[in-house]
Amino acid sequence: MTDKTKREGQPFERRPLIYGRAKGKALSRRQQQLFETLLPQVAFPLRTSASDPAIDPHTVFPELEAIHLEVGFGGGEHLVARARANPRTGFIGCEPFMNGVAKVLAAIDEEDLPNIRVHHGDARDVLDSLTDASLDRAYVLYPDPWPKARHNKRRFIGPDTLASLARVIRPGGILEVASDIPDYIRWTLAETRRDGHFLWTANSKAEWETPPQDWPGTRYEAKAIREGRTPCYLEFIRAA
């Protein structure tokens, strides 16, 4: 992230972007107001320098039993549905796309969802800020596939982010990855095997083609199915 695009409060490390556009159509007046008034209240705190102490998310959600992280929540359908169905779980949602963040802020406001915290930006900021073994589950759902070979290094699943995920997900915790792009699925399986911290749980083709129990889905998933692409659902356990 360059100095020109870095927002106040974001971490200390500069690195290449791994996502595309940051905003779409202009926000409505209400959405702008939510950014000004609600986002500061529900924003997940970050470390801003290497000397800052890491942040235990259980201090952000002091009365909740588990902590989940969603990387790139898009329009927020999955994040909001999970938070609504699991009031005893704290959810940290990360999304650089302003319009997606606006949708989640509206849902938090309308439905009074106290168990969501939002990071408007790169999920790596949050990973760098968390204490070790502090997450029970992480979701990486329909990440940007960066299909051109020269852009593959921008894919979220890779050596650096897997190392970060392995650090913050507790042993026995879960990493869930979903994609409708066969090459990204192959890439994810190769990268997780190379990393060695995550064990793929599937025993049959039916398991990775069937969404997990109580799966709420996303708009990207619905679009993929409409257009004839088959989503794959990969579940990994963080090895001890």
PDB file of C-alpha atoms in Angstrom:
ATOM      1  CA  MET A   1       0.000   0.000   0.000  1.00  0.00           C
ATOM      2  CA  THR A   2       1.517   3.324  -0.967  1.00  0.00           C
ATOM      3  CA  ASP A   3       1.668   6.336   1.337  1.00  0.00           C
ATOM      4  CA  LYS A   4      -0.864   8.098  -0.888  1.00  0.00           C
ATOM      5  CA  THR A   5      -3.509   5.378  -0.385  1.00  0.00           C
ATOM      6  CA  LYS A   6      -2.744   4.497   3.217  1.00  0.00           C
ATOM      7  CA  ARG A   7      -5.537   5.500   5.597  1.00  0.00           C
ATOM      8  CA  GLU A   8      -4.968   6.853   9.088  1.00  0.00           C
ATOM      9  CA  GLY A   9      -4.688   4.132  11.682  1.00  0.00           C
ATOM     10  CA  GLN A  10      -3.469   1.441   9.305  1.00  0.00           C
ATOM     11  CA  PRO A  11      -0.321  -0.520  10.113  1.00  0.00           C
ATOM     12  CA  PHE A  12       3.271   0.295   9.632  1.00  0.00           C
ATOM     13  CA  GLU A  13       4.307  -2.065   6.852  1.00  0.00           C
ATOM     14  CA  ARG A  14       4.138  -1.099   3.170  1.00  0.00           C
ATOM     15  CA  ARG A  15       3.515  -3.966   0.752  1.00  0.00           C
ATOM     16  CA  PRO A  16       1.965  -4.673  -2.677  1.00  0.00           C
ATOM     17  CA  LEU A  17      -1.802  -4.507  -2.989  1.00  0.00           C
ATOM     18  CA  ILE A  18      -3.607  -7.838  -3.270  1.00  0.00           C
ATOM     19  CA  TYR A  19      -7.043  -6.465  -4.088  1.00  0.00           C
ATOM     20  CA  GLY A  20      -8.597  -4.450  -6.926  1.00  0.00           C
ATOM     21  CA  ARG A  21     -10.826  -1.392  -6.780  1.00  0.00           C
ATOM     22  CA  ALA A  22     -11.563   0.220  -3.451  1.00  0.00           C
ATOM     23  CA  LYS A  23     -14.888   1.909  -4.267  1.00  0.00           C
ATOM     24  CA  GLY A  24     -17.797   1.788  -6.696  1.00  0.00           C
ATOM     25  CA  LYS A  25     -20.793   4.075  -7.006  1.00  0.00           C
ATOM     26  CA  ALA A  26     -21.088   7.089  -4.732  1.00  0.00           C
ATOM     27  CA  LEU A  27     -22.387   6.396  -1.242  1.00  0.00           C
ATOM     28  CA  SER A  28     -25.811   7.610  -0.240  1.00  0.00           C
ATOM     29  CA  ARG A  29     -26.092  10.291   2.437  1.00  0.00           C
ATOM     30  CA  ARG A  30     -27.049   7.672   5.020  1.00  0.00           C
ATOM     31  CA  GLN A  31     -24.090   5.484   4.086  1.00  0.00           C
ATOM     32  CA  GLN A  32     -21.764   8.457   4.407  1.00  0.00           C
ATOM     33  CA  GLN A  33     -23.203   9.177   7.843  1.00  0.00           C
ATOM     34  CA  LEU A  34     -22.598   5.567   8.915  1.00  0.00           C
ATOM     35  CA  PHE A  35     -18.961   5.870   7.848  1.00  0.00           C
ATOM     36  CA  GLU A  36     -18.624   9.025   9.920  1.00  0.00           C
ATOM     37  CA  THR A  37     -20.524   7.910  13.026  1.00  0.00           C
ATOM     38  CA  LEU A  38     -20.776   4.106  13.229  1.00  0.00           C
ATOM     39  CA  LEU A  39     -17.525   2.906  11.655  1.00  0.00           C
ATOM     40  CA  PRO A  40     -15.339   4.532  14.351  1.00  0.00           C
ATOM     41  CA  GLN A  41     -17.384   2.686  16.980  1.00  0.00           C
ATOM     42  CA  VAL A  42     -17.146  -0.762  15.357  1.00  0.00           C
ATOM     43  CA  ALA A  43     -13.694  -0.532  13.735  1.00  0.00           C
ATOM     44  CA  PHE A  44     -11.307  -3.252  14.864  1.00  0.00           C
ATOM     45  CA  PRO A  45      -8.251  -1.682  16.553  1.00  0.00           C
ATOM     46  CA  LEU A  46      -4.854  -2.126  14.908  1.00  0.00           C
ATOM     47  CA  ARG A  47      -1.221  -1.983  15.830  1.00  0.00           C
ATOM     48  CA  THR A  48       0.396   1.007  14.148  1.00  0.00           C
ATOM     49  CA  SER A  49       4.047   0.187  14.822  1.00  0.00           C
ATOM     50  CA  ALA A  50       6.188  -2.847  15.528  1.00  0.00           C
ATOM     51  CA  SER A  51       6.616  -1.683  19.117  1.00  0.00           C
ATOM     52  CA  ASP A  52       2.871  -1.747  19.848  1.00  0.00           C
ATOM     53  CA  PRO A  53       1.565  -4.755  21.793  1.00  0.00           C
ATOM     54  CA  ALA A  54      -0.427  -7.304  19.805  1.00  0.00           C
ATOM     55  CA  ILE A  55      -4.193  -7.163  20.242  1.00  0.00           C
ATOM     56  CA  ASP A  56      -6.099 -10.000  21.849  1.00  0.00           C
ATOM     57  CA  PRO A  57      -9.528 -10.002  20.145  1.00  0.00           C
ATOM     58  CA  HIS A  58     -11.080 -11.410  23.306  1.00  0.00           C
ATOM     59  CA  THR A  59     -10.530  -7.981  24.869  1.00  0.00           C
ATOM     60  CA  VAL A  60     -12.581  -6.497  22.024  1.00  0.00           C
ATOM     61  CA  PHE A  61     -15.303  -9.133  22.538  1.00  0.00           C
ATOM     62  CA  PRO A  62     -14.890  -9.711  26.301  1.00  0.00           C
ATOM     63  CA  GLU A  63     -18.084 -11.688  26.884  1.00  0.00           C
ATOM     64  CA  LEU A  64     -18.089 -13.866  23.764  1.00  0.00           C
ATOM     65  CA  GLU A  65     -16.962 -17.468  23.467  1.00  0.00           C
ATOM     66  CA  ALA A  66     -15.210 -17.653  20.090  1.00  0.00           C
ATOM     67  CA  ILE A  67     -13.636 -15.329  17.515  1.00  0.00           C
ATOM     68  CA  HIS A  68     -13.971 -15.683  13.739  1.00  0.00           C
ATOM     69  CA  LEU A  69     -12.292 -13.636  10.994  1.00  0.00           C
ATOM     70  CA  GLU A  70     -13.638 -13.141   7.472  1.00  0.00           C
ATOM     71  CA  VAL A  71     -11.175 -11.994   4.830  1.00  0.00           C
ATOM     72  CA  GLY A  72     -12.794  -9.859   2.117  1.00  0.00           C
ATOM     73  CA  PHE A  73     -16.472 -10.074   3.063  1.00  0.00           C
ATOM     74  CA  GLY A  74     -17.697  -8.490  -0.190  1.00  0.00           C
ATOM     75  CA  GLY A  75     -21.325  -7.488   0.264  1.00  0.00           C
ATOM     76  CA  GLY A  76     -21.348  -8.923   3.787  1.00  0.00           C
ATOM     77  CA  GLU A  77     -24.025 -11.591   3.248  1.00  0.00           C
ATOM     78  CA  HIS A  78     -21.996 -14.368   4.858  1.00  0.00           C
ATOM     79  CA  LEU A  79     -20.597 -12.210   7.652  1.00  0.00           C
ATOM     80  CA  VAL A  80     -23.955 -10.767   8.698  1.00  0.00           C
ATOM     81  CA  ALA A  81     -25.756 -14.125   8.506  1.00  0.00           C
ATOM     82  CA  ARG A  82     -23.078 -15.784  10.647  1.00  0.00           C
ATOM     83  CA  ALA A  83     -23.159 -12.986  13.224  1.00  0.00           C
ATOM     84  CA  ARG A  84     -26.943 -13.082  13.369  1.00  0.00           C
ATOM     85  CA  ALA A  85     -27.006 -16.860  13.870  1.00  0.00           C
ATOM     86  CA  ASN A  86     -24.116 -16.973  16.362  1.00  0.00           C
ATOM     87  CA  PRO A  87     -24.539 -14.199  18.937  1.00  0.00           C
ATOM     88  CA  ARG A  88     -21.936 -15.783  21.254  1.00  0.00           C
ATOM     89  CA  THR A  89     -19.222 -15.507  18.573  1.00  0.00           C
ATOM     90  CA  GLY A  90     -17.309 -12.347  17.749  1.00  0.00           C
ATOM     91  CA  PHE A  91     -16.749 -11.675  14.047  1.00  0.00           C
ATOM     92  CA  ILE A  92     -13.984  -9.537  12.565  1.00  0.00           C
ATOM     93  CA  GLY A  93     -14.784  -8.634   8.955  1.00  0.00           C
ATOM     94  CA  CYS A  94     -12.148  -7.195   6.622  1.00  0.00           C
ATOM     95  CA  GLU A  95     -12.981  -5.521   3.323  1.00  0.00           C
ATOM     96  CA  PRO A  96     -11.200  -2.801   1.309  1.00  0.00           C
ATOM     97  CA  PHE A  97     -14.225  -2.112  -0.938  1.00  0.00           C
ATOM     98  CA  MET A  98     -16.050   0.896   0.482  1.00  0.00           C
ATOM     99  CA  ASN A  99     -19.495  -0.052  -0.820  1.00  0.00           C
ATOM    100  CA  GLY A 100     -19.297  -3.500   0.787  1.00  0.00           C
ATOM    101  CA  VAL A 101     -18.348  -1.934   4.108  1.00  0.00           C
ATOM    102  CA  ALA A 102     -21.327   0.411   3.775  1.00  0.00           C
ATOM    103  CA  LYS A 103     -23.672  -2.592   3.441  1.00  0.00           C
ATOM    104  CA  VAL A 104     -22.328  -4.208   6.592  1.00  0.00           C
ATOM    105  CA  LEU A 105     -22.509  -0.947   8.538  1.00  0.00           C
ATOM    106  CA  ALA A 106     -26.157  -0.613   7.511  1.00  0.00           C
ATOM    107  CA  ALA A 107     -26.868  -4.175   8.694  1.00  0.00           C
ATOM    108  CA  ILE A 108     -25.130  -3.574  12.033  1.00  0.00           C
ATOM    109  CA  ASP A 109     -27.180  -0.417  12.499  1.00  0.00           C
ATOM    110  CA  GLU A 110     -30.523  -1.884  11.437  1.00  0.00           C
ATOM    111  CA  GLU A 111     -30.220  -5.242  13.207  1.00  0.00           C
ATOM    112  CA  ASP A 112     -28.195  -4.140  16.251  1.00  0.00           C
ATOM    113  CA  LEU A 113     -25.399  -6.682  15.789  1.00  0.00           C
ATOM    114  CA  PRO A 114     -22.909  -6.020  18.595  1.00  0.00           C
ATOM    115  CA  ASN A 115     -20.717  -9.018  17.703  1.00  0.00           C
ATOM    116  CA  ILE A 116     -19.233  -7.585  14.482  1.00  0.00           C
ATOM    117  CA  ARG A 117     -16.098  -5.469  14.210  1.00  0.00           C
ATOM    118  CA  VAL A 118     -15.026  -4.105  10.836  1.00  0.00           C
ATOM    119  CA  HIS A 119     -11.681  -3.339   9.264  1.00  0.00           C
ATOM    120  CA  HIS A 120     -12.069  -1.159   6.174  1.00  0.00           C
ATOM    121  CA  GLY A 121      -8.872  -2.219   4.473  1.00  0.00           C
ATOM    122  CA  ASP A 122      -6.411  -5.039   3.911  1.00  0.00           C
ATOM    123  CA  ALA A 123      -6.973  -8.144   6.056  1.00  0.00           C
ATOM    124  CA  ARG A 124      -3.211  -8.465   6.491  1.00  0.00           C
ATOM    125  CA  ASP A 125      -3.408  -5.382   8.733  1.00  0.00           C
ATOM    126  CA  VAL A 126      -5.561  -7.344  11.166  1.00  0.00           C
ATOM    127  CA  LEU A 127      -3.459 -10.511  10.917  1.00  0.00           C
ATOM    128  CA  ASP A 128      -0.370  -8.476  11.813  1.00  0.00           C
ATOM    129  CA  SER A 129      -2.175  -7.001  14.831  1.00  0.00           C
ATOM    130  CA  LEU A 130      -3.578 -10.147  16.457  1.00  0.00           C
ATOM    131  CA  THR A 131      -2.059 -12.156  19.269  1.00  0.00           C
ATOM    132  CA  ASP A 132      -0.978 -15.740  18.612  1.00  0.00           C
ATOM    133  CA  ALA A 133      -3.620 -18.493  18.548  1.00  0.00           C
ATOM    134  CA  SER A 134      -6.436 -16.000  19.126  1.00  0.00           C
ATOM    135  CA  LEU A 135      -8.835 -17.062  16.346  1.00  0.00           C
ATOM    136  CA  ASP A 136     -11.083 -20.095  16.290  1.00  0.00           C
ATOM    137  CA  ARG A 137     -11.931 -19.866  12.598  1.00  0.00           C
ATOM    138  CA  ALA A 138     -11.075 -17.861   9.494  1.00  0.00           C
ATOM    139  CA  TYR A 139     -12.962 -17.600   6.198  1.00  0.00           C
ATOM    140  CA  VAL A 140     -11.427 -16.752   2.819  1.00  0.00           C
ATOM    141  CA  LEU A 141     -14.425 -16.819   0.494  1.00  0.00           C
ATOM    142  CA  TYR A 142     -14.202 -16.240  -3.250  1.00  0.00           C
ATOM    143  CA  PRO A 143     -10.968 -14.252  -3.133  1.00  0.00           C
ATOM    144  CA  ASP A 144      -9.836 -12.359  -6.216  1.00  0.00           C
ATOM    145  CA  PRO A 145      -8.292 -15.112  -8.384  1.00  0.00           C
ATOM    146  CA  TRP A 146      -5.750 -12.864 -10.135  1.00  0.00           C
ATOM    147  CA  PRO A 147      -5.849 -15.281 -13.095  1.00  0.00           C
ATOM    148  CA  LYS A 148      -2.867 -13.965 -15.057  1.00  0.00           C
ATOM    149  CA  ALA A 149       0.305 -15.817 -14.127  1.00  0.00           C
ATOM    150  CA  ARG A 150       2.246 -12.592 -13.589  1.00  0.00           C
ATOM    151  CA  HIS A 151      -0.354 -11.541 -11.005  1.00  0.00           C
ATOM    152  CA  ASN A 152      -0.466 -14.841  -9.082  1.00  0.00           C
ATOM    153  CA  LYS A 153       1.744 -13.337  -6.369  1.00  0.00           C
ATOM    154  CA  ARG A 154      -1.182 -11.047  -5.495  1.00  0.00           C
ATOM    155  CA  ARG A 155      -3.389 -13.980  -4.513  1.00  0.00           C
ATOM    156  CA  PHE A 156      -4.344 -13.856  -0.860  1.00  0.00           C
ATOM    157  CA  ILE A 157      -3.479 -17.497  -0.268  1.00  0.00           C
ATOM    158  CA  GLY A 158       0.307 -17.636  -0.309  1.00  0.00           C
ATOM    159  CA  PRO A 159       3.334 -18.281   1.896  1.00  0.00           C
ATOM    160  CA  ASP A 160       3.209 -15.026   3.875  1.00  0.00           C
ATOM    161  CA  THR A 161      -0.510 -14.974   4.595  1.00  0.00           C
ATOM    162  CA  LEU A 162      -0.636 -18.697   5.382  1.00  0.00           C
ATOM    163  CA  ALA A 163       2.162 -18.171   7.894  1.00  0.00           C
ATOM    164  CA  SER A 164       0.171 -15.317   9.432  1.00  0.00           C
ATOM    165  CA  LEU A 165      -3.019 -17.384   9.510  1.00  0.00           C
ATOM    166  CA  ALA A 166      -1.134 -20.284  11.099  1.00  0.00           C
ATOM    167  CA  ARG A 167       0.127 -17.934  13.782  1.00  0.00           C
ATOM    168  CA  VAL A 168      -3.263 -16.481  14.729  1.00  0.00           C
ATOM    169  CA  ILE A 169      -5.523 -19.544  14.345  1.00  0.00           C
ATOM    170  CA  ARG A 170      -5.344 -21.773  17.412  1.00  0.00           C
ATOM    171  CA  PRO A 171      -4.357 -25.442  17.027  1.00  0.00           C
ATOM    172  CA  GLY A 172      -7.516 -27.320  16.111  1.00  0.00           C
ATOM    173  CA  GLY A 173      -9.054 -24.149  14.675  1.00  0.00           C
ATOM    174  CA  ILE A 174     -10.483 -24.021  11.162  1.00  0.00           C
ATOM    175  CA  LEU A 175      -9.541 -22.266   7.923  1.00  0.00           C
ATOM    176  CA  GLU A 176     -12.298 -22.297   5.294  1.00  0.00           C
ATOM    177  CA  VAL A 177     -11.598 -21.370   1.668  1.00  0.00           C
ATOM    178  CA  ALA A 178     -14.244 -21.246  -1.061  1.00  0.00           C
ATOM    179  CA  SER A 179     -13.749 -20.527  -4.745  1.00  0.00           C
ATOM    180  CA  ASP A 180     -15.377 -21.237  -8.088  1.00  0.00           C
ATOM    181  CA  ILE A 181     -12.050 -21.026  -9.943  1.00  0.00           C
ATOM    182  CA  PRO A 182     -10.456 -24.484 -10.409  1.00  0.00           C
ATOM    183  CA  ASP A 183      -6.945 -23.050 -10.700  1.00  0.00           C
ATOM    184  CA  TYR A 184      -7.355 -21.199  -7.408  1.00  0.00           C
ATOM    185  CA  ILE A 185      -8.502 -24.401  -5.725  1.00  0.00           C
ATOM    186  CA  ARG A 186      -5.442 -26.249  -7.020  1.00  0.00           C
ATOM    187  CA  TRP A 187      -3.267 -23.307  -5.963  1.00  0.00           C
ATOM    188  CA  THR A 188      -4.761 -23.299  -2.450  1.00  0.00           C
ATOM    189  CA  LEU A 189      -4.221 -27.031  -1.991  1.00  0.00           C
ATOM    190  CA  ALA A 190      -0.627 -26.756  -3.209  1.00  0.00           C
ATOM    191  CA  GLU A 191       0.151 -23.737  -1.023  1.00  0.00           C
ATOM    192  CA  THR A 192      -1.397 -25.204   2.134  1.00  0.00           C
ATOM    193  CA  ARG A 193       0.463 -28.478   1.609  1.00  0.00           C
ATOM    194  CA  ARG A 194       3.705 -26.566   1.139  1.00  0.00           C
ATOM    195  CA  ASP A 195       3.040 -24.506   4.279  1.00  0.00           C
ATOM    196  CA  GLY A 196       2.395 -27.610   6.364  1.00  0.00           C
ATOM    197  CA  HIS A 197       0.332 -26.025   9.152  1.00  0.00           C
ATOM    198  CA  PHE A 198      -3.111 -26.827   7.729  1.00  0.00           C
ATOM    199  CA  LEU A 199      -4.584 -30.294   7.188  1.00  0.00           C
ATOM    200  CA  TRP A 200      -7.285 -30.681   4.524  1.00  0.00           C
ATOM    201  CA  THR A 201     -10.264 -32.510   6.013  1.00  0.00           C
ATOM    202  CA  ALA A 202     -12.020 -33.792   2.870  1.00  0.00           C
ATOM    203  CA  ASN A 203     -12.182 -37.514   2.155  1.00  0.00           C
ATOM    204  CA  SER A 204     -14.285 -37.428  -1.012  1.00  0.00           C
ATOM    205  CA  LYS A 205     -15.254 -35.224  -3.952  1.00  0.00           C
ATOM    206  CA  ALA A 206     -18.752 -34.827  -2.514  1.00  0.00           C
ATOM    207  CA  GLU A 207     -17.282 -33.207   0.599  1.00  0.00           C
ATOM    208  CA  TRP A 208     -15.499 -30.397  -1.221  1.00  0.00           C
ATOM    209  CA  GLU A 209     -18.444 -29.778  -3.550  1.00  0.00           C
ATOM    210  CA  THR A 210     -20.957 -29.576  -0.700  1.00  0.00           C
ATOM    211  CA  PRO A 211     -21.167 -26.379   1.379  1.00  0.00           C
ATOM    212  CA  PRO A 212     -20.653 -26.770   5.121  1.00  0.00           C
ATOM    213  CA  GLN A 213     -23.664 -27.155   7.376  1.00  0.00           C
ATOM    214  CA  ASP A 214     -25.687 -23.946   7.845  1.00  0.00           C
ATOM    215  CA  TRP A 215     -23.751 -22.252   5.024  1.00  0.00           C
ATOM    216  CA  PRO A 216     -25.351 -18.847   4.294  1.00  0.00           C
ATOM    217  CA  GLY A 217     -23.642 -18.292   0.925  1.00  0.00           C
ATOM    218  CA  THR A 218     -22.547 -15.076  -0.769  1.00  0.00           C
ATOM    219  CA  ARG A 219     -23.640 -13.065  -3.797  1.00  0.00           C
ATOM    220  CA  TYR A 220     -20.471 -14.147  -5.607  1.00  0.00           C
ATOM    221  CA  GLU A 221     -21.342 -17.775  -4.995  1.00  0.00           C
ATOM    222  CA  ALA A 222     -24.880 -17.252  -6.365  1.00  0.00           C
ATOM    223  CA  LYS A 223     -23.440 -15.575  -9.464  1.00  0.00           C
ATOM    224  CA  ALA A 224     -20.998 -18.439 -10.031  1.00  0.00           C
ATOM    225  CA  ILE A 225     -23.795 -20.997  -9.828  1.00  0.00           C
ATOM    226  CA  ARG A 226     -26.001 -18.975 -12.221  1.00  0.00           C
ATOM    227  CA  GLU A 227     -23.130 -18.851 -14.703  1.00  0.00           C
ATOM    228  CA  GLY A 228     -22.512 -22.591 -14.499  1.00  0.00           C
ATOM    229  CA  ARG A 229     -19.391 -22.666 -12.309  1.00  0.00           C
ATOM    230  CA  THR A 230     -19.186 -25.164  -9.459  1.00  0.00           C
ATOM    231  CA  PRO A 231     -17.989 -23.780  -6.144  1.00  0.00           C
ATOM    232  CA  CYS A 232     -15.543 -25.783  -4.069  1.00  0.00           C
ATOM    233  CA  TYR A 233     -15.432 -25.630  -0.282  1.00  0.00           C
ATOM    234  CA  LEU A 234     -12.107 -26.435   1.346  1.00  0.00           C
ATOM    235  CA  GLU A 235     -11.854 -26.917   5.090  1.00  0.00           C
ATOM    236  CA  PHE A 236      -8.497 -27.144   6.847  1.00  0.00           C
ATOM    237  CA  ILE A 237      -7.653 -27.841  10.479  1.00  0.00           C
ATOM    238  CA  ARG A 238      -4.783 -25.952  12.036  1.00  0.00           C
ATOM    239  CA  ALA A 239      -2.325 -28.658  12.982  1.00  0.00           C
ATOM    240  CA  ALA A 240      -0.954 -28.812  16.519  1.00  0.00           C
TER     241      ALA A 240
END
